[in-house]
Amino acid sequence: MVDAGCRYRKRVAMSKNRTIGVGVISLGWMGRLHTRAYKTMAEKFPELDASIRLVVACDPVEENQKLATEALGFEKAVSDYHDVINNPEVDVVSICSPNFLHHEIGIAAAKADKPFWIEKPMGVSAVESREIAQAAAEAGIVTSVGFNYRHVPAIEEARRLIAAGKLGRITNVRCWLLADYASSPKGAFTWRYERKRAGSGVVGDLLSHGADLVQYLLADRIKSVSALTDTFILNRPIPLKQGVGHTGWVVSDETRPVENEDYVAAMIRTDAGVVGTLESSRVAVGPRAEYIIEVYGTDGSIRWNFEKLNDLEVCLGQDNGEVHGYVRSMANPHYPNFMRFQPGAGTSMGFDDQKSVECYKFLAGVLENKQLGPSTADGWAAAEVDEAIVASAADGRWHDVAVVDGPLTYNLGFGE
């Protein structure tokens, strides 16, 4: 496996002017975001010391192909993903297609020996995620999975505090991801609501982020779960015109039954004995993207909310001394990577910036032949948590989470 990675590294390093040829598959919201991230490398991460060349984009929608070449800067646009993966000028591939295509495309990229950056969930099941991860491991390629919340400077600072023992012995964790993107009953029936093409619903779409965040902050594996799920909007209108992401869809009066869950709540236990809860909804009325994680220890706690992603609430010591409660720590030049995007505390980073950090870790890993960002093994690990949650919701019992192998990174560098 190592030899394949080394051969690839030499091929990229020896390319003219150290240029990395990029191919992006699917130009929905996430594909466009990947594209913007690649474009930020020269400015935000000059130490990468490589030029980014947008070689080719793939999308079946003609309008998106036109956007690729006329607005996004790609040299070429195609409708067949094989024309991206098999293009000799493409060194790395972004896989931003819907869930049901991840397995097919991820396996093809691995067989072509192309390092790839893939969005989560990696497939529609833990089996598909495992097969993607194993194919990448067999090929010896560096990969990345879209667990972007790892890369928020406030999250990185929280992880540092936990690793340094500032919270004492970790006792429990709470994480909830409440969103309203599907709260309207008039929202179009897309692939997200079809079990065959999406797999689970909000479990894979949002809760997988929560599972990864818990494991990343604690450097600890979720080993067992007990869960319940429900579907609150039972039918959705069939679309007449495709949108981008969750917006721009035109719908008919005809509806289809929703096939997966809108809501999930789970209790968890970790290998180290930490207990906690995970909760997620895609139909919450009120929260827009209220993604919160709280970690409690014997000597303190931290709290982070994505809707205020530049802030970290911190309590150190039994009551934070004279403060008696949380203090608000604003992202600042001491936080990892913050200064790449903003000059000082109070000026906010945004969602796109997380993906730029993710992009850098992917590309730096490819050039160094080293797994630096979330790997396909991490994606598989989150999928196994998802799978156990779905199984538990079906039979009402506690379920063990299957152990995965491969280059897991959620505990990489923890406590060093």
mmCIF file of N, CA and C in Angstrom, residues 115-237:
data_model
loop_
_atom_site.group_PDB
_atom_site.id
_atom_site.type_symbol
_atom_site.label_atom_id
_atom_site.label_comp_id
_atom_site.label_asym_id
_atom_site.label_seq_id
_atom_site.Cartn_x
_atom_site.Cartn_y
_atom_site.Cartn_z
ATOM 1 N N PRO A 115 -6.081 9.940 -5.519
ATOM 2 C CA PRO A 115 -6.513 10.428 -4.209
ATOM 3 C C PRO A 115 -7.819 11.202 -4.352
ATOM 4 N N PHE A 116 -8.735 11.009 -3.397
ATOM 5 C CA PHE A 116 -10.018 11.676 -3.542
ATOM 6 C C PHE A 116 -10.504 12.275 -2.228
ATOM 7 N N TRP A 117 -11.265 13.347 -2.375
ATOM 8 C CA TRP A 117 -11.911 14.084 -1.290
ATOM 9 C C TRP A 117 -13.402 13.861 -1.495
ATOM 10 N N ILE A 118 -14.025 13.141 -0.554
ATOM 11 C CA ILE A 118 -15.404 12.710 -0.738
ATOM 12 C C ILE A 118 -16.288 13.263 0.374
ATOM 13 N N GLU A 119 -17.507 13.628 0.024
ATOM 14 C CA GLU A 119 -18.436 14.127 1.032
ATOM 15 C C GLU A 119 -19.071 12.977 1.807
ATOM 16 N N LYS A 120 -19.593 13.308 2.999
ATOM 17 C CA LYS A 120 -20.234 12.307 3.833
ATOM 18 C C LYS A 120 -21.743 12.393 3.682
ATOM 19 N N PRO A 121 -22.475 11.308 4.015
ATOM 20 C CA PRO A 121 -21.939 9.986 4.305
ATOM 21 C C PRO A 121 -21.335 9.363 3.050
ATOM 22 N N MET A 122 -20.322 8.520 3.217
ATOM 23 C CA MET A 122 -19.590 8.014 2.059
ATOM 24 C C MET A 122 -20.435 7.106 1.173
ATOM 25 N N GLY A 123 -21.462 6.504 1.728
ATOM 26 C CA GLY A 123 -22.340 5.650 0.949
ATOM 27 C C GLY A 123 -23.693 5.587 1.600
ATOM 28 N N VAL A 124 -24.522 4.669 1.173
ATOM 29 C CA VAL A 124 -25.867 4.560 1.746
ATOM 30 C C VAL A 124 -25.919 3.538 2.880
ATOM 31 N N SER A 125 -24.759 2.969 3.252
ATOM 32 C CA SER A 125 -24.707 1.985 4.330
ATOM 33 C C SER A 125 -23.287 1.878 4.839
ATOM 34 N N ALA A 126 -23.138 1.224 5.991
ATOM 35 C CA ALA A 126 -21.802 0.977 6.524
ATOM 36 C C ALA A 126 -21.012 0.037 5.617
ATOM 37 N N VAL A 127 -21.705 -0.876 4.966
ATOM 38 C CA VAL A 127 -21.037 -1.795 4.040
ATOM 39 C C VAL A 127 -20.390 -1.023 2.897
ATOM 40 N N GLU A 128 -21.145 -0.095 2.300
ATOM 41 C CA GLU A 128 -20.583 0.702 1.210
ATOM 42 C C GLU A 128 -19.409 1.547 1.707
ATOM 43 N N SER A 129 -19.543 2.140 2.894
ATOM 44 C CA SER A 129 -18.457 2.946 3.443
ATOM 45 C C SER A 129 -17.214 2.092 3.687
ATOM 46 N N ARG A 130 -17.420 0.894 4.220
ATOM 47 C CA ARG A 130 -16.291 -0.013 4.449
ATOM 48 C C ARG A 130 -15.589 -0.350 3.139
ATOM 49 N N GLU A 131 -16.358 -0.635 2.112
ATOM 50 C CA GLU A 131 -15.753 -1.018 0.837
ATOM 51 C C GLU A 131 -14.980 0.141 0.211
ATOM 52 N N ILE A 132 -15.481 1.356 0.378
ATOM 53 C CA ILE A 132 -14.739 2.527 -0.113
ATOM 54 C C ILE A 132 -13.426 2.661 0.648
ATOM 55 N N ALA A 133 -13.491 2.569 1.982
ATOM 56 C CA ALA A 133 -12.297 2.717 2.812
ATOM 57 C C ALA A 133 -11.275 1.630 2.504
ATOM 58 N N GLN A 134 -11.735 0.413 2.324
ATOM 59 C CA GLN A 134 -10.817 -0.683 2.039
ATOM 60 C C GLN A 134 -10.192 -0.552 0.657
ATOM 61 N N ALA A 135 -10.969 -0.046 -0.300
ATOM 62 C CA ALA A 135 -10.408 0.160 -1.640
ATOM 63 C C ALA A 135 -9.325 1.233 -1.616
ATOM 64 N N ALA A 136 -9.562 2.293 -0.843
ATOM 65 C CA ALA A 136 -8.565 3.363 -0.725
ATOM 66 C C ALA A 136 -7.306 2.847 -0.032
ATOM 67 N N ALA A 137 -7.494 2.029 1.018
ATOM 68 C CA ALA A 137 -6.343 1.468 1.731
ATOM 69 C C ALA A 137 -5.542 0.534 0.831
ATOM 70 N N GLU A 138 -6.240 -0.268 0.048
ATOM 71 C CA GLU A 138 -5.552 -1.200 -0.857
ATOM 72 C C GLU A 138 -4.761 -0.450 -1.919
ATOM 73 N N ALA A 139 -5.308 0.677 -2.362
ATOM 74 C CA ALA A 139 -4.607 1.477 -3.372
ATOM 75 C C ALA A 139 -3.464 2.281 -2.771
ATOM 76 N N GLY A 140 -3.478 2.456 -1.453
ATOM 77 C CA GLY A 140 -2.422 3.230 -0.806
ATOM 78 C C GLY A 140 -2.511 4.712 -1.077
ATOM 79 N N ILE A 141 -3.738 5.227 -1.235
ATOM 80 C CA ILE A 141 -3.901 6.639 -1.568
ATOM 81 C C ILE A 141 -4.363 7.438 -0.348
ATOM 82 N N VAL A 142 -3.998 8.709 -0.348
ATOM 83 C CA VAL A 142 -4.477 9.650 0.656
ATOM 84 C C VAL A 142 -5.899 10.051 0.297
ATOM 85 N N THR A 143 -6.757 10.172 1.295
ATOM 86 C CA THR A 143 -8.149 10.550 1.069
ATOM 87 C C THR A 143 -8.554 11.655 2.032
ATOM 88 N N SER A 144 -9.756 12.177 1.820
ATOM 89 C CA SER A 144 -10.338 13.127 2.761
ATOM 90 C C SER A 144 -11.842 12.961 2.736
ATOM 91 N N VAL A 145 -12.476 13.126 3.894
ATOM 92 C CA VAL A 145 -13.929 13.044 4.018
ATOM 93 C C VAL A 145 -14.430 14.369 4.584
ATOM 94 N N GLY A 146 -15.605 14.807 4.122
ATOM 95 C CA GLY A 146 -16.093 16.145 4.424
ATOM 96 C C GLY A 146 -16.614 16.385 5.818
ATOM 97 N N PHE A 147 -15.839 16.055 6.840
ATOM 98 C CA PHE A 147 -16.201 16.391 8.212
ATOM 99 C C PHE A 147 -15.666 17.787 8.535
ATOM 100 N N ASN A 148 -16.273 18.793 7.921
ATOM 101 C CA ASN A 148 -15.716 20.135 7.962
ATOM 102 C C ASN A 148 -15.728 20.786 9.336
ATOM 103 N N TYR A 149 -16.633 20.354 10.227
ATOM 104 C CA TYR A 149 -16.698 21.021 11.532
ATOM 105 C C TYR A 149 -15.460 20.756 12.372
ATOM 106 N N ARG A 150 -14.711 19.721 12.052
ATOM 107 C CA ARG A 150 -13.425 19.493 12.717
ATOM 108 C C ARG A 150 -12.498 20.697 12.573
ATOM 109 N N HIS A 151 -12.625 21.410 11.465
ATOM 110 C CA HIS A 151 -11.613 22.390 11.088
ATOM 111 C C HIS A 151 -11.926 23.804 11.559
ATOM 112 N N VAL A 152 -13.006 23.979 12.306
ATOM 113 C CA VAL A 152 -13.302 25.287 12.900
ATOM 114 C C VAL A 152 -12.244 25.579 13.962
ATOM 115 N N PRO A 153 -11.599 26.748 13.947
ATOM 116 C CA PRO A 153 -10.575 27.043 14.949
ATOM 117 C C PRO A 153 -11.043 26.864 16.389
ATOM 118 N N ALA A 154 -12.302 27.207 16.684
ATOM 119 C CA ALA A 154 -12.808 27.033 18.049
ATOM 120 C C ALA A 154 -12.866 25.561 18.436
ATOM 121 N N ILE A 155 -13.206 24.691 17.489
ATOM 122 C CA ILE A 155 -13.215 23.252 17.757
ATOM 123 C C ILE A 155 -11.791 22.744 17.990
ATOM 124 N N GLU A 156 -10.856 23.219 17.182
ATOM 125 C CA GLU A 156 -9.463 22.809 17.372
ATOM 126 C C GLU A 156 -8.941 23.258 18.740
ATOM 127 N N GLU A 157 -9.357 24.457 19.166
ATOM 128 C CA GLU A 157 -8.947 24.936 20.486
ATOM 129 C C GLU A 157 -9.592 24.101 21.589
ATOM 130 N N ALA A 158 -10.860 23.749 21.414
ATOM 131 C CA ALA A 158 -11.537 22.892 22.395
ATOM 132 C C ALA A 158 -10.818 21.554 22.518
ATOM 133 N N ARG A 159 -10.424 21.003 21.395
ATOM 134 C CA ARG A 159 -9.714 19.716 21.406
ATOM 135 C C ARG A 159 -8.379 19.840 22.142
ATOM 136 N N ARG A 160 -7.706 20.976 21.946
ATOM 137 C CA ARG A 160 -6.435 21.196 22.642
ATOM 138 C C ARG A 160 -6.637 21.247 24.153
ATOM 139 N N LEU A 161 -7.692 21.950 24.584
ATOM 140 C CA LEU A 161 -7.976 22.048 26.015
ATOM 141 C C LEU A 161 -8.271 20.675 26.614
ATOM 142 N N ILE A 162 -9.051 19.879 25.885
ATOM 143 C CA ILE A 162 -9.399 18.537 26.371
ATOM 144 C C ILE A 162 -8.151 17.654 26.434
ATOM 145 N N ALA A 163 -7.344 17.692 25.383
ATOM 146 C CA ALA A 163 -6.132 16.867 25.333
ATOM 147 C C ALA A 163 -5.152 17.258 26.429
ATOM 148 N N ALA A 164 -5.119 18.537 26.784
ATOM 149 C CA ALA A 164 -4.203 19.021 27.821
ATOM 150 C C ALA A 164 -4.712 18.729 29.225
ATOM 151 N N GLY A 165 -5.893 18.140 29.317
ATOM 152 C CA GLY A 165 -6.443 17.794 30.625
ATOM 153 C C GLY A 165 -7.085 18.945 31.357
ATOM 154 N N LYS A 166 -7.351 20.051 30.673
ATOM 155 C CA LYS A 166 -7.912 21.232 31.323
ATOM 156 C C LYS A 166 -9.317 20.993 31.877
ATOM 157 N N LEU A 167 -10.035 20.017 31.318
ATOM 158 C CA LEU A 167 -11.379 19.721 31.817
ATOM 159 C C LEU A 167 -11.376 18.583 32.834
ATOM 160 N N GLY A 168 -10.207 18.069 33.148
ATOM 161 C CA GLY A 168 -10.128 16.928 34.041
ATOM 162 C C GLY A 168 -10.517 15.652 33.323
ATOM 163 N N ARG A 169 -11.019 14.695 34.072
ATOM 164 C CA ARG A 169 -11.495 13.455 33.455
ATOM 165 C C ARG A 169 -12.830 13.721 32.779
ATOM 166 N N ILE A 170 -12.926 13.384 31.493
ATOM 167 C CA ILE A 170 -14.168 13.623 30.749
ATOM 168 C C ILE A 170 -15.227 12.636 31.237
ATOM 169 N N THR A 171 -16.399 13.187 31.555
ATOM 170 C CA THR A 171 -17.477 12.355 32.094
ATOM 171 C C THR A 171 -18.616 12.146 31.108
ATOM 172 N N ASN A 172 -19.037 13.224 30.456
ATOM 173 C CA ASN A 172 -20.181 13.093 29.546
ATOM 174 C C ASN A 172 -20.143 14.157 28.460
ATOM 175 N N VAL A 173 -20.887 13.886 27.395
ATOM 176 C CA VAL A 173 -20.917 14.765 26.231
ATOM 177 C C VAL A 173 -22.340 14.855 25.714
ATOM 178 N N ARG A 174 -22.691 16.031 25.203
ATOM 179 C CA ARG A 174 -23.987 16.237 24.556
ATOM 180 C C ARG A 174 -23.747 16.865 23.194
ATOM 181 N N CYS A 175 -24.406 16.357 22.187
ATOM 182 C CA CYS A 175 -24.271 16.942 20.851
ATOM 183 C C CYS A 175 -25.612 16.877 20.159
ATOM 184 N N TRP A 176 -26.056 18.029 19.643
ATOM 185 C CA TRP A 176 -27.290 18.018 18.872
ATOM 186 C C TRP A 176 -27.140 18.888 17.633
ATOM 187 N N LEU A 177 -27.763 18.425 16.570
ATOM 188 C CA LEU A 177 -27.707 19.112 15.283
ATOM 189 C C LEU A 177 -29.138 19.276 14.789
ATOM 190 N N LEU A 178 -29.687 20.462 15.021
ATOM 191 C CA LEU A 178 -31.074 20.753 14.673
ATOM 192 C C LEU A 178 -31.113 21.721 13.503
ATOM 193 N N ALA A 179 -31.785 21.328 12.430
ATOM 194 C CA ALA A 179 -31.848 22.137 11.220
ATOM 195 C C ALA A 179 -33.277 22.223 10.705
ATOM 196 N N ASP A 180 -33.512 23.223 9.869
ATOM 197 C CA ASP A 180 -34.861 23.438 9.335
ATOM 198 C C ASP A 180 -34.938 23.269 7.827
ATOM 199 N N TYR A 181 -33.876 22.735 7.209
ATOM 200 C CA TYR A 181 -33.852 22.693 5.753
ATOM 201 C C TYR A 181 -34.972 21.851 5.147
ATOM 202 N N ALA A 182 -35.552 20.948 5.941
ATOM 203 C CA ALA A 182 -36.649 20.115 5.441
ATOM 204 C C ALA A 182 -37.939 20.346 6.230
ATOM 205 N N SER A 183 -38.041 21.485 6.901
ATOM 206 C CA SER A 183 -39.178 21.709 7.795
ATOM 207 C C SER A 183 -40.483 22.006 7.060
ATOM 208 N N SER A 184 -40.397 22.434 5.805
ATOM 209 C CA SER A 184 -41.614 22.725 5.049
ATOM 210 C C SER A 184 -42.175 21.450 4.407
ATOM 211 N N PRO A 185 -43.446 21.137 4.634
ATOM 212 C CA PRO A 185 -44.066 19.976 3.970
ATOM 213 C C PRO A 185 -44.105 20.116 2.456
ATOM 214 N N LYS A 186 -43.893 21.352 1.969
ATOM 215 C CA LYS A 186 -43.899 21.603 0.529
ATOM 216 C C LYS A 186 -42.521 21.413 -0.102
ATOM 217 N N GLY A 187 -41.548 21.081 0.729
ATOM 218 C CA GLY A 187 -40.213 20.830 0.196
ATOM 219 C C GLY A 187 -40.205 19.615 -0.708
ATOM 220 N N ALA A 188 -39.490 19.701 -1.817
ATOM 221 C CA ALA A 188 -39.520 18.660 -2.844
ATOM 222 C C ALA A 188 -39.016 17.316 -2.344
ATOM 223 N N PHE A 189 -39.624 16.241 -2.854
ATOM 224 C CA PHE A 189 -39.130 14.883 -2.613
ATOM 225 C C PHE A 189 -37.895 14.688 -3.490
ATOM 226 N N THR A 190 -36.719 14.740 -2.860
ATOM 227 C CA THR A 190 -35.461 14.530 -3.572
ATOM 228 C C THR A 190 -34.892 13.174 -3.163
ATOM 229 N N TRP A 191 -33.713 12.875 -3.666
ATOM 230 C CA TRP A 191 -33.058 11.616 -3.334
ATOM 231 C C TRP A 191 -32.824 11.485 -1.830
ATOM 232 N N ARG A 192 -32.779 12.588 -1.106
ATOM 233 C CA ARG A 192 -32.511 12.549 0.328
ATOM 234 C C ARG A 192 -33.582 11.791 1.106
ATOM 235 N N TYR A 193 -34.779 11.682 0.544
ATOM 236 C CA TYR A 193 -35.896 11.064 1.262
ATOM 237 C C TYR A 193 -36.186 9.643 0.781
ATOM 238 N N GLU A 194 -35.316 9.135 -0.080
ATOM 239 C CA GLU A 194 -35.493 7.803 -0.655
ATOM 240 C C GLU A 194 -34.435 6.869 -0.070
ATOM 241 N N ARG A 195 -34.868 5.804 0.586
ATOM 242 C CA ARG A 195 -33.931 4.947 1.305
ATOM 243 C C ARG A 195 -32.886 4.316 0.382
ATOM 244 N N LYS A 196 -33.283 3.926 -0.811
ATOM 245 C CA LYS A 196 -32.349 3.281 -1.720
ATOM 246 C C LYS A 196 -31.217 4.218 -2.121
ATOM 247 N N ARG A 197 -31.528 5.486 -2.291
ATOM 248 C CA ARG A 197 -30.521 6.426 -2.788
ATOM 249 C C ARG A 197 -29.846 7.245 -1.695
ATOM 250 N N ALA A 198 -30.491 7.371 -0.540
ATOM 251 C CA ALA A 198 -29.891 8.145 0.547
ATOM 252 C C ALA A 198 -29.453 7.278 1.712
ATOM 253 N N GLY A 199 -30.041 6.082 1.829
ATOM 254 C CA GLY A 199 -29.834 5.300 3.034
ATOM 255 C C GLY A 199 -30.700 5.883 4.134
ATOM 256 N N SER A 200 -30.114 6.099 5.292
ATOM 257 C CA SER A 200 -30.859 6.740 6.367
ATOM 258 C C SER A 200 -31.114 8.205 6.015
ATOM 259 N N GLY A 201 -31.952 8.867 6.813
ATOM 260 C CA GLY A 201 -32.268 10.266 6.570
ATOM 261 C C GLY A 201 -31.340 11.186 7.335
ATOM 262 N N VAL A 202 -31.868 11.800 8.396
ATOM 263 C CA VAL A 202 -31.072 12.764 9.156
ATOM 264 C C VAL A 202 -29.917 12.095 9.897
ATOM 265 N N VAL A 203 -29.990 10.788 10.119
ATOM 266 C CA VAL A 203 -28.887 10.091 10.786
ATOM 267 C C VAL A 203 -27.605 10.234 9.962
ATOM 268 N N GLY A 204 -27.669 9.901 8.672
ATOM 269 C CA GLY A 204 -26.487 10.005 7.835
ATOM 270 C C GLY A 204 -26.166 11.429 7.442
ATOM 271 N N ASP A 205 -27.201 12.236 7.240
ATOM 272 C CA ASP A 205 -27.011 13.586 6.732
ATOM 273 C C ASP A 205 -26.397 14.517 7.769
ATOM 274 N N LEU A 206 -26.909 14.481 8.997
ATOM 275 C CA LEU A 206 -26.430 15.388 10.036
ATOM 276 C C LEU A 206 -25.761 14.681 11.205
ATOM 277 N N LEU A 207 -26.383 13.614 11.708
ATOM 278 C CA LEU A 207 -25.855 13.008 12.929
ATOM 279 C C LEU A 207 -24.476 12.407 12.724
ATOM 280 N N SER A 208 -24.141 12.044 11.490
ATOM 281 C CA SER A 208 -22.790 11.533 11.237
ATOM 282 C C SER A 208 -21.742 12.589 11.590
ATOM 283 N N HIS A 209 -22.078 13.865 11.362
ATOM 284 C CA HIS A 209 -21.175 14.947 11.784
ATOM 285 C C HIS A 209 -21.017 14.938 13.303
ATOM 286 N N GLY A 210 -22.136 14.741 14.017
ATOM 287 C CA GLY A 210 -22.072 14.706 15.469
ATOM 288 C C GLY A 210 -21.232 13.566 15.985
ATOM 289 N N ALA A 211 -21.388 12.392 15.384
ATOM 290 C CA ALA A 211 -20.592 11.233 15.795
ATOM 291 C C ALA A 211 -19.107 11.505 15.590
ATOM 292 N N ASP A 212 -18.767 12.093 14.444
ATOM 293 C CA ASP A 212 -17.363 12.380 14.182
ATOM 294 C C ASP A 212 -16.838 13.448 15.130
ATOM 295 N N LEU A 213 -17.636 14.485 15.408
ATOM 296 C CA LEU A 213 -17.187 15.538 16.317
ATOM 297 C C LEU A 213 -16.895 14.986 17.707
ATOM 298 N N VAL A 214 -17.772 14.123 18.212
ATOM 299 C CA VAL A 214 -17.559 13.527 19.525
ATOM 300 C C VAL A 214 -16.254 12.735 19.532
ATOM 301 N N GLN A 215 -16.060 11.893 18.536
ATOM 302 C CA GLN A 215 -14.862 11.061 18.493
ATOM 303 C C GLN A 215 -13.612 11.912 18.301
ATOM 304 N N TYR A 216 -13.720 12.998 17.532
ATOM 305 C CA TYR A 216 -12.566 13.863 17.277
ATOM 306 C C TYR A 216 -12.188 14.671 18.518
ATOM 307 N N LEU A 217 -13.167 15.269 19.183
ATOM 308 C CA LEU A 217 -12.858 16.070 20.364
ATOM 309 C C LEU A 217 -12.305 15.218 21.497
ATOM 310 N N LEU A 218 -12.840 14.023 21.664
ATOM 311 C CA LEU A 218 -12.427 13.165 22.780
ATOM 312 C C LEU A 218 -11.299 12.218 22.416
ATOM 313 N N ALA A 219 -11.018 12.059 21.119
ATOM 314 C CA ALA A 219 -10.078 11.026 20.665
ATOM 315 C C ALA A 219 -10.478 9.687 21.263
ATOM 316 N N ASP A 220 -11.759 9.395 21.182
ATOM 317 C CA ASP A 220 -12.339 8.239 21.861
ATOM 318 C C ASP A 220 -13.444 7.677 20.973
ATOM 319 N N ARG A 221 -13.519 6.360 20.867
ATOM 320 C CA ARG A 221 -14.476 5.713 19.981
ATOM 321 C C ARG A 221 -15.835 5.520 20.644
ATOM 322 N N ILE A 222 -16.902 5.857 19.923
ATOM 323 C CA ILE A 222 -18.248 5.511 20.370
ATOM 324 C C ILE A 222 -18.413 4.007 20.186
ATOM 325 N N LYS A 223 -18.664 3.282 21.302
ATOM 326 C CA LYS A 223 -18.671 1.827 21.213
ATOM 327 C C LYS A 223 -20.068 1.214 21.241
ATOM 328 N N SER A 224 -21.073 1.928 21.792
ATOM 329 C CA SER A 224 -22.422 1.370 21.815
ATOM 330 C C SER A 224 -23.448 2.490 21.863
ATOM 331 N N VAL A 225 -24.656 2.184 21.352
ATOM 332 C CA VAL A 225 -25.704 3.200 21.232
ATOM 333 C C VAL A 225 -27.072 2.601 21.521
ATOM 334 N N SER A 226 -27.975 3.467 21.949
ATOM 335 C CA SER A 226 -29.394 3.122 22.073
ATOM 336 C C SER A 226 -30.176 4.303 21.517
ATOM 337 N N ALA A 227 -31.083 4.051 20.562
ATOM 338 C CA ALA A 227 -31.661 5.166 19.825
ATOM 339 C C ALA A 227 -33.132 4.981 19.502
ATOM 340 N N LEU A 228 -33.760 6.104 19.153
ATOM 341 C CA LEU A 228 -35.102 6.094 18.569
ATOM 342 C C LEU A 228 -35.125 7.104 17.430
ATOM 343 N N THR A 229 -35.991 6.854 16.459
ATOM 344 C CA THR A 229 -36.156 7.768 15.329
ATOM 345 C C THR A 229 -37.634 7.948 15.039
ATOM 346 N N ASP A 230 -37.945 8.987 14.248
ATOM 347 C CA ASP A 230 -39.324 9.197 13.810
ATOM 348 C C ASP A 230 -39.318 10.012 12.518
ATOM 349 N N THR A 231 -40.405 9.906 11.789
ATOM 350 C CA THR A 231 -40.616 10.693 10.568
ATOM 351 C C THR A 231 -41.853 11.550 10.784
ATOM 352 N N PHE A 232 -41.693 12.862 10.728
ATOM 353 C CA PHE A 232 -42.784 13.783 11.044
ATOM 354 C C PHE A 232 -43.525 14.282 9.806
ATOM 355 N N ILE A 233 -42.814 14.406 8.685
ATOM 356 C CA ILE A 233 -43.452 14.789 7.424
ATOM 357 C C ILE A 233 -43.482 13.540 6.552
ATOM 358 N N LEU A 234 -44.653 12.960 6.420
ATOM 359 C CA LEU A 234 -44.775 11.625 5.839
ATOM 360 C C LEU A 234 -44.782 11.613 4.316
ATOM 361 N N ASN A 235 -45.171 12.717 3.683
ATOM 362 C CA ASN A 235 -45.230 12.781 2.219
ATOM 363 C C ASN A 235 -44.674 14.116 1.739
ATOM 364 N N ARG A 236 -44.042 14.087 0.577
ATOM 365 C CA ARG A 236 -43.477 15.306 -0.001
ATOM 366 C C ARG A 236 -43.802 15.368 -1.491
ATOM 367 N N PRO A 237 -43.946 16.590 -2.042
ATOM 368 C CA PRO A 237 -44.297 16.732 -3.459
ATOM 369 C C PRO A 237 -43.161 16.344 -4.395
#
